[in-house]
XYZ file of C-alpha atoms in Angstrom:
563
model
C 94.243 110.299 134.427
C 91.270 108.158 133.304
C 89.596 108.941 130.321
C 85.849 110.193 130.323
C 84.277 106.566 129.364
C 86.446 105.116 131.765
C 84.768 102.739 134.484
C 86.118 103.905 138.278
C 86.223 100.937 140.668
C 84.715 103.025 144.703
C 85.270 99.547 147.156
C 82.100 100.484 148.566
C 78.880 98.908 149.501
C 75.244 99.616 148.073
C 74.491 100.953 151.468
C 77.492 103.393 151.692
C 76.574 104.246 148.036
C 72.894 104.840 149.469
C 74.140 106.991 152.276
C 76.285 109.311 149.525
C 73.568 109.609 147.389
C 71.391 110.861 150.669
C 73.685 113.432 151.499
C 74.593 114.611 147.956
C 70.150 114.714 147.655
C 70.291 116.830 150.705
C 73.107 119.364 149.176
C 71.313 119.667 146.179
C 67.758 120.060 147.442
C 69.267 122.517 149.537
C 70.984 124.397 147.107
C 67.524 124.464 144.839
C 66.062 126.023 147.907
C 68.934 128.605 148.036
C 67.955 129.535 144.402
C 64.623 130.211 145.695
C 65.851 132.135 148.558
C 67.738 134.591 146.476
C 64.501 134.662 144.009
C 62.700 136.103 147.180
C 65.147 138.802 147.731
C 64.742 140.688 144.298
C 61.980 138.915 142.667
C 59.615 141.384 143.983
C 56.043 141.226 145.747
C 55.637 137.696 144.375
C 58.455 136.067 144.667
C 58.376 135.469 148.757
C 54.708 133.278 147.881
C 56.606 131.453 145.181
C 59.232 130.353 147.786
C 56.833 129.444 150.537
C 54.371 127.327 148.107
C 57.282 125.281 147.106
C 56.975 124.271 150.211
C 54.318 122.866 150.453
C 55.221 119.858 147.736
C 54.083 119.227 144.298
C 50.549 119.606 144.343
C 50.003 122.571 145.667
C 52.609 124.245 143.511
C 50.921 122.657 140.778
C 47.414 124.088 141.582
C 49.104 127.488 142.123
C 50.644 127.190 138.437
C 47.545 126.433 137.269
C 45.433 129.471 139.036
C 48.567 131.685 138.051
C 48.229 131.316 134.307
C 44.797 131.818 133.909
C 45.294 135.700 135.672
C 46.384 138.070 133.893
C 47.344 140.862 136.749
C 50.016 138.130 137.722
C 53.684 138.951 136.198
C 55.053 136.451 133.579
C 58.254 136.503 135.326
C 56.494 135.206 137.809
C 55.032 132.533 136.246
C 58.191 131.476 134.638
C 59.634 131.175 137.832
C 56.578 129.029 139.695
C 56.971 127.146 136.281
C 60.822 126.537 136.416
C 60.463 125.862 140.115
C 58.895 122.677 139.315
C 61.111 121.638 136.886
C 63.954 122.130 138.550
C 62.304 120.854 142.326
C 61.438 117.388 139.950
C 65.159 117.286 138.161
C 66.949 117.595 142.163
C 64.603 115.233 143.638
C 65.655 112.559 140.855
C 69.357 112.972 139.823
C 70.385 110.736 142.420
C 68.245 108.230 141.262
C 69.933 109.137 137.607
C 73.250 108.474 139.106
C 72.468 105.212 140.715
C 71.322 103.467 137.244
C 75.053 104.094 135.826
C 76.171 102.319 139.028
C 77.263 98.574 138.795
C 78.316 95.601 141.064
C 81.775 94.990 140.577
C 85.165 93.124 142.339
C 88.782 93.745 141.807
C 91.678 92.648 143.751
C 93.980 94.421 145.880
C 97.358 95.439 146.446
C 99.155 92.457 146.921
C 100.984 91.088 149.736
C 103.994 88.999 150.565
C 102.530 85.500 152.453
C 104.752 82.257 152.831
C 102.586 79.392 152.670
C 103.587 75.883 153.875
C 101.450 73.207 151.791
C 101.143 69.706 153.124
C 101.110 67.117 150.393
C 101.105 63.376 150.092
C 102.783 61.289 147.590
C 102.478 57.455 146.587
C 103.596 55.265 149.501
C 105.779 53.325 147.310
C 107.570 56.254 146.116
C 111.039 55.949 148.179
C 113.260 57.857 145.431
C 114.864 61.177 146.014
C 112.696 62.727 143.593
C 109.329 63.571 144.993
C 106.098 63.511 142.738
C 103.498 64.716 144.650
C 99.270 63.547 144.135
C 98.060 66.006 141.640
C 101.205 67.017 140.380
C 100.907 65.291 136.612
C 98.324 66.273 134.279
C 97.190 66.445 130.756
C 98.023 69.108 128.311
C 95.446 69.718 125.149
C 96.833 69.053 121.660
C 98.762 72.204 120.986
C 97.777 73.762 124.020
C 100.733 75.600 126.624
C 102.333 73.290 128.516
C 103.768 76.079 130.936
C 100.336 77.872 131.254
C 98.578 74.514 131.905
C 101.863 73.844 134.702
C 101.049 77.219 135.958
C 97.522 76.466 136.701
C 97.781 73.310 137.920
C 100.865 75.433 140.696
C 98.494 77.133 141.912
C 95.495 74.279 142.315
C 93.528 73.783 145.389
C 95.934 70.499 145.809
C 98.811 72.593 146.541
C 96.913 75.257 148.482
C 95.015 73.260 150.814
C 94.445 76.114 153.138
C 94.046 78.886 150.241
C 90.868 81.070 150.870
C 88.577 81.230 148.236
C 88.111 85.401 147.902
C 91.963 85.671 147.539
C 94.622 84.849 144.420
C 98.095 83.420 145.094
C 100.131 84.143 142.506
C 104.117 82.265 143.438
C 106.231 85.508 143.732
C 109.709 85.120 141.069
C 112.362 86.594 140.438
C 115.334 87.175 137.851
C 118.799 84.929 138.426
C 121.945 84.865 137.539
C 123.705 81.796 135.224
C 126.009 80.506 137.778
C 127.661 78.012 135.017
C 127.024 77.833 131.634
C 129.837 75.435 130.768
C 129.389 71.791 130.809
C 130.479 68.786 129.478
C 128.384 66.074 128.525
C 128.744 62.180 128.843
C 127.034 58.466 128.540
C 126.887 56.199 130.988
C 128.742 53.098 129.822
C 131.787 55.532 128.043
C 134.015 54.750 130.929
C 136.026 57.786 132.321
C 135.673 60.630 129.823
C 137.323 63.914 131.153
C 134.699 67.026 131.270
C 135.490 70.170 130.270
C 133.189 72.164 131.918
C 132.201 73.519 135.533
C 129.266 70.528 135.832
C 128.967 67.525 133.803
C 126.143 66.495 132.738
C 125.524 62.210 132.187
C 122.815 60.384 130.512
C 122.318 57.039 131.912
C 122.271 54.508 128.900
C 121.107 51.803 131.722
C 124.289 49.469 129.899
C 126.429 47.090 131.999
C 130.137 47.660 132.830
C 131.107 45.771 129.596
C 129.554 48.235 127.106
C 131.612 49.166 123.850
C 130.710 52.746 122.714
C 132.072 54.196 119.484
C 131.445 58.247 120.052
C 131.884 60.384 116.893
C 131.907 64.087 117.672
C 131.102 65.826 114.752
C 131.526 69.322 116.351
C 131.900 70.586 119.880
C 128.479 70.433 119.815
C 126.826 67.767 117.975
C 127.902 64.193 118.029
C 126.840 60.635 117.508
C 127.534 57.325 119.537
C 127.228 53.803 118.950
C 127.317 51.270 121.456
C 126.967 47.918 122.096
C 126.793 45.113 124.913
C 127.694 41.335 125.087
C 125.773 40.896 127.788
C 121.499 40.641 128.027
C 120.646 43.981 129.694
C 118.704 46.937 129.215
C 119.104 50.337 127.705
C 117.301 53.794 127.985
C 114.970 52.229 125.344
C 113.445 49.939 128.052
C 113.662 51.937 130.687
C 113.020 55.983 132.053
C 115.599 57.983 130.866
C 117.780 59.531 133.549
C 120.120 62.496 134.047
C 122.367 63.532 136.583
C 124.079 66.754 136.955
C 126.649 67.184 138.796
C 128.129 71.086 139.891
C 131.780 71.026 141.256
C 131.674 70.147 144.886
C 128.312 72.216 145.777
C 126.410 68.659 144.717
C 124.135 66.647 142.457
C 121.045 66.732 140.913
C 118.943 63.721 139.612
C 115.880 63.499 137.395
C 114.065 60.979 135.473
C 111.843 60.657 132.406
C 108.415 60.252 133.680
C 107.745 56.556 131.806
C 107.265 53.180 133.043
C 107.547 50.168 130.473
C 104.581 47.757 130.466
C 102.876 45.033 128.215
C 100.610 47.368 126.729
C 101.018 47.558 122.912
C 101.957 50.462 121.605
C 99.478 53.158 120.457
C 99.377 53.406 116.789
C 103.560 53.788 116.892
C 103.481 55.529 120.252
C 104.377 54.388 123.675
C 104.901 57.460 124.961
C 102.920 60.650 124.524
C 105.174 63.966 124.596
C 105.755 64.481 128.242
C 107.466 66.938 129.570
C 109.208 67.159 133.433
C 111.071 69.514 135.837
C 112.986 69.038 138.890
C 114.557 71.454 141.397
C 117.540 70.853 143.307
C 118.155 73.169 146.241
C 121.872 73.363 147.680
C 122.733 75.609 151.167
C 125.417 77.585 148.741
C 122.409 79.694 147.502
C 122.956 77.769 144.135
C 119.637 75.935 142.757
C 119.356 73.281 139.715
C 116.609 73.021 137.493
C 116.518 69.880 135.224
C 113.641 69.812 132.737
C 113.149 67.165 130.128
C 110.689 66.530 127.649
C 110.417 62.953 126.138
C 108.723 60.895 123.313
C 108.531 57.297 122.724
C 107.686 55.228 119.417
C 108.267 52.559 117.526
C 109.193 52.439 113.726
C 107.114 50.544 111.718
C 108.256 47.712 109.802
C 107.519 49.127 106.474
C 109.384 52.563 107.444
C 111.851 50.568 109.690
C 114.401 53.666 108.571
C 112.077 56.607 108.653
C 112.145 57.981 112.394
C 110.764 61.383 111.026
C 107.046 59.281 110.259
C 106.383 59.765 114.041
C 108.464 63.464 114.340
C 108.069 66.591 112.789
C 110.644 69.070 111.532
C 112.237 66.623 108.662
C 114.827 69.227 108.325
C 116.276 68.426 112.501
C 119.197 67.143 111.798
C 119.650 64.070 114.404
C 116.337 62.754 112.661
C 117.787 63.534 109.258
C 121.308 61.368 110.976
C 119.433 58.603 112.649
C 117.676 57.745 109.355
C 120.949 57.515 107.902
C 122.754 55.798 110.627
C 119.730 52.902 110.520
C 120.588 51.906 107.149
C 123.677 52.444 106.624
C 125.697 51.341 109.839
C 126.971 48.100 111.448
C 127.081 47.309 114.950
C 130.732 46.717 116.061
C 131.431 43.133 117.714
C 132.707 43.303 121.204
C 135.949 42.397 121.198
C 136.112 38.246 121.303
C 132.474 38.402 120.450
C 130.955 37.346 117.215
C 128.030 39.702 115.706
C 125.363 37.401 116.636
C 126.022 37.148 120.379
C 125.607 40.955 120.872
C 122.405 40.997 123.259
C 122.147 44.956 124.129
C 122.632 48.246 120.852
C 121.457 51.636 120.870
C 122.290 54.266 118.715
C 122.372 57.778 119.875
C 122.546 61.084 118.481
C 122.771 63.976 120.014
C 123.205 67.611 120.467
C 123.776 70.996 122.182
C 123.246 74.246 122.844
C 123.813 76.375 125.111
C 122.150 74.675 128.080
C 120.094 72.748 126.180
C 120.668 69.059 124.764
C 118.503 67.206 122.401
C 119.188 63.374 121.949
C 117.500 60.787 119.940
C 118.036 57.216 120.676
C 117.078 53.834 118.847
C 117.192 50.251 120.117
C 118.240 47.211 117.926
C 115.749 45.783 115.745
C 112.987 44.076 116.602
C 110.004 41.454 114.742
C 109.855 42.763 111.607
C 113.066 45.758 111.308
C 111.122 47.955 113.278
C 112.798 49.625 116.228
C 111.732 51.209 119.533
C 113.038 54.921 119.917
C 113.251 57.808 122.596
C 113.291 61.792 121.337
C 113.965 64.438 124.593
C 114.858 67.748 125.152
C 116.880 68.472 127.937
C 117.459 72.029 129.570
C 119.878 72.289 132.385
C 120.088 75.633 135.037
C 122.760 75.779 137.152
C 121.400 79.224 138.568
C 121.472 81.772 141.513
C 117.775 83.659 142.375
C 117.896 87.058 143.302
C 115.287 86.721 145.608
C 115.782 88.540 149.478
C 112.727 87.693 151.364
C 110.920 85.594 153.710
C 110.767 82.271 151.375
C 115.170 82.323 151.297
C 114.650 82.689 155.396
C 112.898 79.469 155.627
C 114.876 77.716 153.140
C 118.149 78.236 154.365
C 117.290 77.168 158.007
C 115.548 73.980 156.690
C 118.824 73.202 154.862
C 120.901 74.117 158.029
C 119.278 71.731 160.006
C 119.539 69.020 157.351
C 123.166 69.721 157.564
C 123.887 69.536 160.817
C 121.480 66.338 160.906
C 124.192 65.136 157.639
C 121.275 64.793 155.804
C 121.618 65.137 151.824
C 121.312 69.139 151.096
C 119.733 68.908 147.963
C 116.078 68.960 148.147
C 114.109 67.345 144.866
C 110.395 68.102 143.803
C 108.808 67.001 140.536
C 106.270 67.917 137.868
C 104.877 66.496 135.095
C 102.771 67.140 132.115
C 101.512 64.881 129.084
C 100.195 66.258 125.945
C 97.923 65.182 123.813
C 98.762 64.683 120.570
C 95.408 63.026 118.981
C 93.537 64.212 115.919
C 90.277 62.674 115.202
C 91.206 59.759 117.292
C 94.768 59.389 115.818
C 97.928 60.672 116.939
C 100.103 62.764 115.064
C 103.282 63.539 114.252
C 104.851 65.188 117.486
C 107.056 68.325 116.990
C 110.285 68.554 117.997
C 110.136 71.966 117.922
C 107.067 72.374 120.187
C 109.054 70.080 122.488
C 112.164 72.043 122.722
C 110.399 75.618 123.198
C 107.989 73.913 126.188
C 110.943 72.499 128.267
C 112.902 75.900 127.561
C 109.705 78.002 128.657
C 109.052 75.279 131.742
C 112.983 75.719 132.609
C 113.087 79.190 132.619
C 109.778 79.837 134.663
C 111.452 77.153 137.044
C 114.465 78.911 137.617
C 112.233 82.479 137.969
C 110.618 80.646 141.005
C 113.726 80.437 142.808
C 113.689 79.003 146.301
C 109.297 79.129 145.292
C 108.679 75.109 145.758
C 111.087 73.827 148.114
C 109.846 70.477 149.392
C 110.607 69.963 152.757
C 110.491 66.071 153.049
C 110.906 64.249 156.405
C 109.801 60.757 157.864
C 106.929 62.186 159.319
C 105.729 64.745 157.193
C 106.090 65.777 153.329
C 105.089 69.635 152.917
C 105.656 72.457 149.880
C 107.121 76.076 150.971
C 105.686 78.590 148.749
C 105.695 82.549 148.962
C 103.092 84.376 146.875
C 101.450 87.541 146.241
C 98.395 87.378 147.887
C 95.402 89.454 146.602
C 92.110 89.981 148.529
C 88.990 89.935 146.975
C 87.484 93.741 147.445
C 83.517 94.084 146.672
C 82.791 97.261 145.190
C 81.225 99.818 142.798
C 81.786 101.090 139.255
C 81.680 104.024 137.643
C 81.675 105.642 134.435
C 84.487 108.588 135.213
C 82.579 110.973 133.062
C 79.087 110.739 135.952
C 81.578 111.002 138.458
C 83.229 114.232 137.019
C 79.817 115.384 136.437
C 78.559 114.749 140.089
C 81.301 116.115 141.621
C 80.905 119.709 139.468
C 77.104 119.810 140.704
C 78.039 118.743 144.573
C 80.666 121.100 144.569
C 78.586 124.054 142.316
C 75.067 123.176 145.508
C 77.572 123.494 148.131
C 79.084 126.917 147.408
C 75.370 128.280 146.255
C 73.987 126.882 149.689
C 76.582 128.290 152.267
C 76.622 131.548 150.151
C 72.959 132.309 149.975
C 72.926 131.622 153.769
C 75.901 134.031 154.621
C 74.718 137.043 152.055
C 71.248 136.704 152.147
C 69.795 137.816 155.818
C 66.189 137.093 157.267
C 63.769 137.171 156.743
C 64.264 136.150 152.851
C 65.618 132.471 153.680
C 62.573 132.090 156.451
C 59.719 130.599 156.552
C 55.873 131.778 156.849
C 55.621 130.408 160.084
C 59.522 131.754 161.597
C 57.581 135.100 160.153
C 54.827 135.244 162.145
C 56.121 133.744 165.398
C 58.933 135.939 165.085
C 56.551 139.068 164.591
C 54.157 137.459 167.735
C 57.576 137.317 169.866
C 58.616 140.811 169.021
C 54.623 142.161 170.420
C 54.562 140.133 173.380
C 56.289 140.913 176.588
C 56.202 136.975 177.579
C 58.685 134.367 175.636
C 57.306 132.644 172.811
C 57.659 129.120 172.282
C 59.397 127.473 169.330
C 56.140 125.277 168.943
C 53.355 127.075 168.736
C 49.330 125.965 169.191
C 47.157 126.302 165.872
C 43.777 126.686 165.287
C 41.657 127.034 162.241
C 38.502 128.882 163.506
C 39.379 131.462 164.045
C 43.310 131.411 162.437
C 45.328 131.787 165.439
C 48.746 130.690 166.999
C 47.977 130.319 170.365
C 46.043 133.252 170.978
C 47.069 135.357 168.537
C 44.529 136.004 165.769
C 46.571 136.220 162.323
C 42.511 138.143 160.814
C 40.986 140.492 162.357
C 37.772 139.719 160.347
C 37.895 136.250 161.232
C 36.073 136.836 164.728
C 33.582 134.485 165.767
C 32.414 135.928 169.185
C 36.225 135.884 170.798
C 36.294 138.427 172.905
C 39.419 137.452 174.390
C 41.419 137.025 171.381
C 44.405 139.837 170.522
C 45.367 140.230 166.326
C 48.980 140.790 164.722
């Protein structure tokens, strides 16, 4: 139940609001005239002539007020009632017009409705990875701003609906899931064969050769630390995107990579890499989905703080920053085995940790001119999920992945997005938080997973297109309101109606007549011939047709008959 200064929302148009206010006019003019009608009957002699000069419109009752109070043989009752007449005649003729000023434009959206929507997209032609970045798809998050809320927006841009219509909303449809595995064991490229625990392990690619020498310390089941270092002139993770690759039993593999390319660009005031933040969605015909989301920094230590990561990351107190610092000055590389110190080309130093499906790592490279060292912080959340969702979107998933399967095309299916934030303060960049970073890729993750089957990129030769279901609203034009003119209208409507239909049933003729019904009913009732409806008028002498209404209003009509 709305309250009284409640705004209702009528999806009607000025000229259906127009017509209402005609017909509740007509209803309440009507029932004015029933108040006169039942004046009439016991108002006395009076009363009938106060009826009938109503009338005849405002000026004439005005005149008759006027006449009225200056005689004194005239009732006051009588002129109270010519008097409230008026009044009330005036207040009927205008309360619709009072109703219409409390009336305002207005819009809301309908009930929604279920609508699969396949998106065409393009993507850079020299793109040939599995994992598909659309045009449009990246974008630039304010400093401190909501990385999810900004993805959000940017999910439901014009680039993704290309066909969207501009008085409707699409909001993706989600839905809750289920944690299909929770358990997983993580390793690093360049380890060798490490056995994994868990029901999908999850490796970081450290970009190494084969002849790596890696010195893991687990400090708890959780938390560890690794070392690791290469004879040979290659690269690591510190040169190159980050990648991870989950892999779930025998349902499959899913891939995704930090969104960073290295160039000769210098870095920006310590940074080379802005926090950016990823997700990618693996789709396998078991029902099971993977969402990967990752959010990364770059920098490089200066050479006066060539130990103190935590200058370019908040949150002193996160313990990998608090252990890299520590590991920097106080550890030696280990020599390869044959190898002297000098001739080891490739180190990094990692440190890392999880929970639940979350794993943070920060990595640093070897030193470079002057001690200073390039280094990567991410977050990395990992779903291995099942969506609950039943519907039309599932439908057209499933067949899409049955005809890659019988085609022995990969099942998985990969889409990306991607989102930098800004991180500048009066032209400088700032310290970038660690914690910020962790709670966007959770948030990012978990809205990923809620989308389900939402986003499946259907990727051929010939054609690259997005499958999306949403809740569609339409755009309804309308009226508002105020609940307590409505309550108020409806009271009077209903209050005219019952007076009018009343009067008319209780009250006989000739009290709800007019002068004229009268006198051409008193004409019909003398004459032996019908009378019409319409009669003739004249003013010399006053007569309907030829019946004189005066007998002393004879001007040498001989033929002329009187009531």
């Amino acid at each position: 139940m709305p309250g009284l200064n409640d705004k209702i929302f009528l999806p009607i148009s000025i000229f259906t609001l127009n017509v209402v206010l005609a017909i509740f006019n007509f209803v309440l003019v009507s029932a004015v005239a029933a108040c006169f009608i039942i004046y009439a009957r016991y108002g006395g002699e009076y009363a009938s002539s106060v009826r009938w000069i109503r009338s005849a419109g405002y000026l004439e009752m005005i005149h008759t007020l006027k006449s009225t109070l200056r005689r004194k043989n005239i009732p006051g009752s009588v002129k109270w009632a010519l008097t409230v007449g008026i009044l009330v005649t005036l207040a009927a003729s205008f309360l619709d017009k009072g109703i219409a000023a409390f009336v305002t434009p207005a819009t809301r959206y309908g009930p929604p409705r279920k609508e699969v929507v396949a998106s065409t997209l393009s993507r850079p032609d020299s793109d040939n990875s599995r994992q598909i970045a659309f045009y449009g798809w990246n974008f630039l998050v304010p400093r401190n701003g909501d990385v999810l809320g900004t993805m959000m927006t940017v999910l439901n841009s014009s680039i993704v609906l290309s066909k969207s219509v501009v008085e409707q909303t699409y909001t993706p449809v989600t839905s809750a899931y289920n944690i299909t595995c929770a358990d997983f064991g993580i390793k690093f490229q360049g380890e060798g064969t490490r056995e994994s625990s868990g029901c999908a392990t999850v490796t970081l690619f450290s970009g190494f050769p084969e002849d790596v020498q890696a010195i893991r310390t687990e400090r708890s089941p959780s938390r560890g630390s690794i070392i690791m270092a290469s004879p040979s002139l290659g690269v690591s993770m510190i040169d190159k995107p980050l990648r991870v690759s989950t892999e779930y039993g025998s349902v499959g593999k899913c891939h995704h990579e930090e969104s960073y390319r290295r160039s000769s660009m210098e870095f920006f005031a310590g940074f080379a890499l802005f926090p950016t933040t990823s997700t990618t969605k693996c789709f396998y015909n078991t029902s099971d989905i993977t969402a990967v989301t990752m959010t990364t920094t770059r920098f490089r230590t200066s050479g006066y703080r060539p130990h103190e990561v935590n200058y370019y990351l908040t949150d002193e107190s996160n313990e990998l920053i608090l252990a890299m610092n520590e590991t920097i000055r106080t550890t030696t590389m280990p020599s390869p085995p044959g190898q002297q110190r000098n001739e080891t080309k490739t180190e990094l130093w990692i440190e890392y940790r999880v929970t639940k499906s979350t794993i943070d790592i920060l990595a640093c490279g070897p030193p470079m001119d002057v001690d200073s060292r390039e280094c990567i912080y991410g977050t990395i959340n990992i779903l291995l999920f099942r969506n609950h969702f039943n519907n039309d979107i599932k439908k057209v998933v499933f067949k899409i992945l049955d005809r890659k399967r019988r085609d022995e095309y990969d099942f998985t299916s990969y889409i990306t997005l991607e989102s930098f934030t800004d991180i500048m303060d009066i032209g400088e960049p700032v310290p970038a938080s660690t914690e910020k970073m962790r709670s966007d890729t959770v948030a990012v993750a978990d809205y990923m997973a809620q989308l389900g089957y939402n986003y499946y990129a259907e990727i051929t030769w010939a054609l690259d297109r997005v499958h999306i279901q949403y809740d569609v609203k339409d755009l309804i034009l309308g009226l508002e309101i105020p609940f307590w003119v409505l309550v108020i209208a409806g009271i009077i409507l209903i209050v005219s109606l019952l007076l009018w239909q009343l009067t008319n049933l209780l009250v006989g003729p000739p009290h709800h007549s007019s002068l004229y019904s009268i006198i051409r009913n008193r004409i019909a009732s003398r004459s032996d011939t019908p009378t019409p409806r319409l009669m003739r008028f004249r003013f010399e002498p006053l007569m309907f047709d030829d019946v004189q209404l005066l007998p002393d209003d004879v001007k040498n009509d001989a033929n002329t008959r009187t009531v």
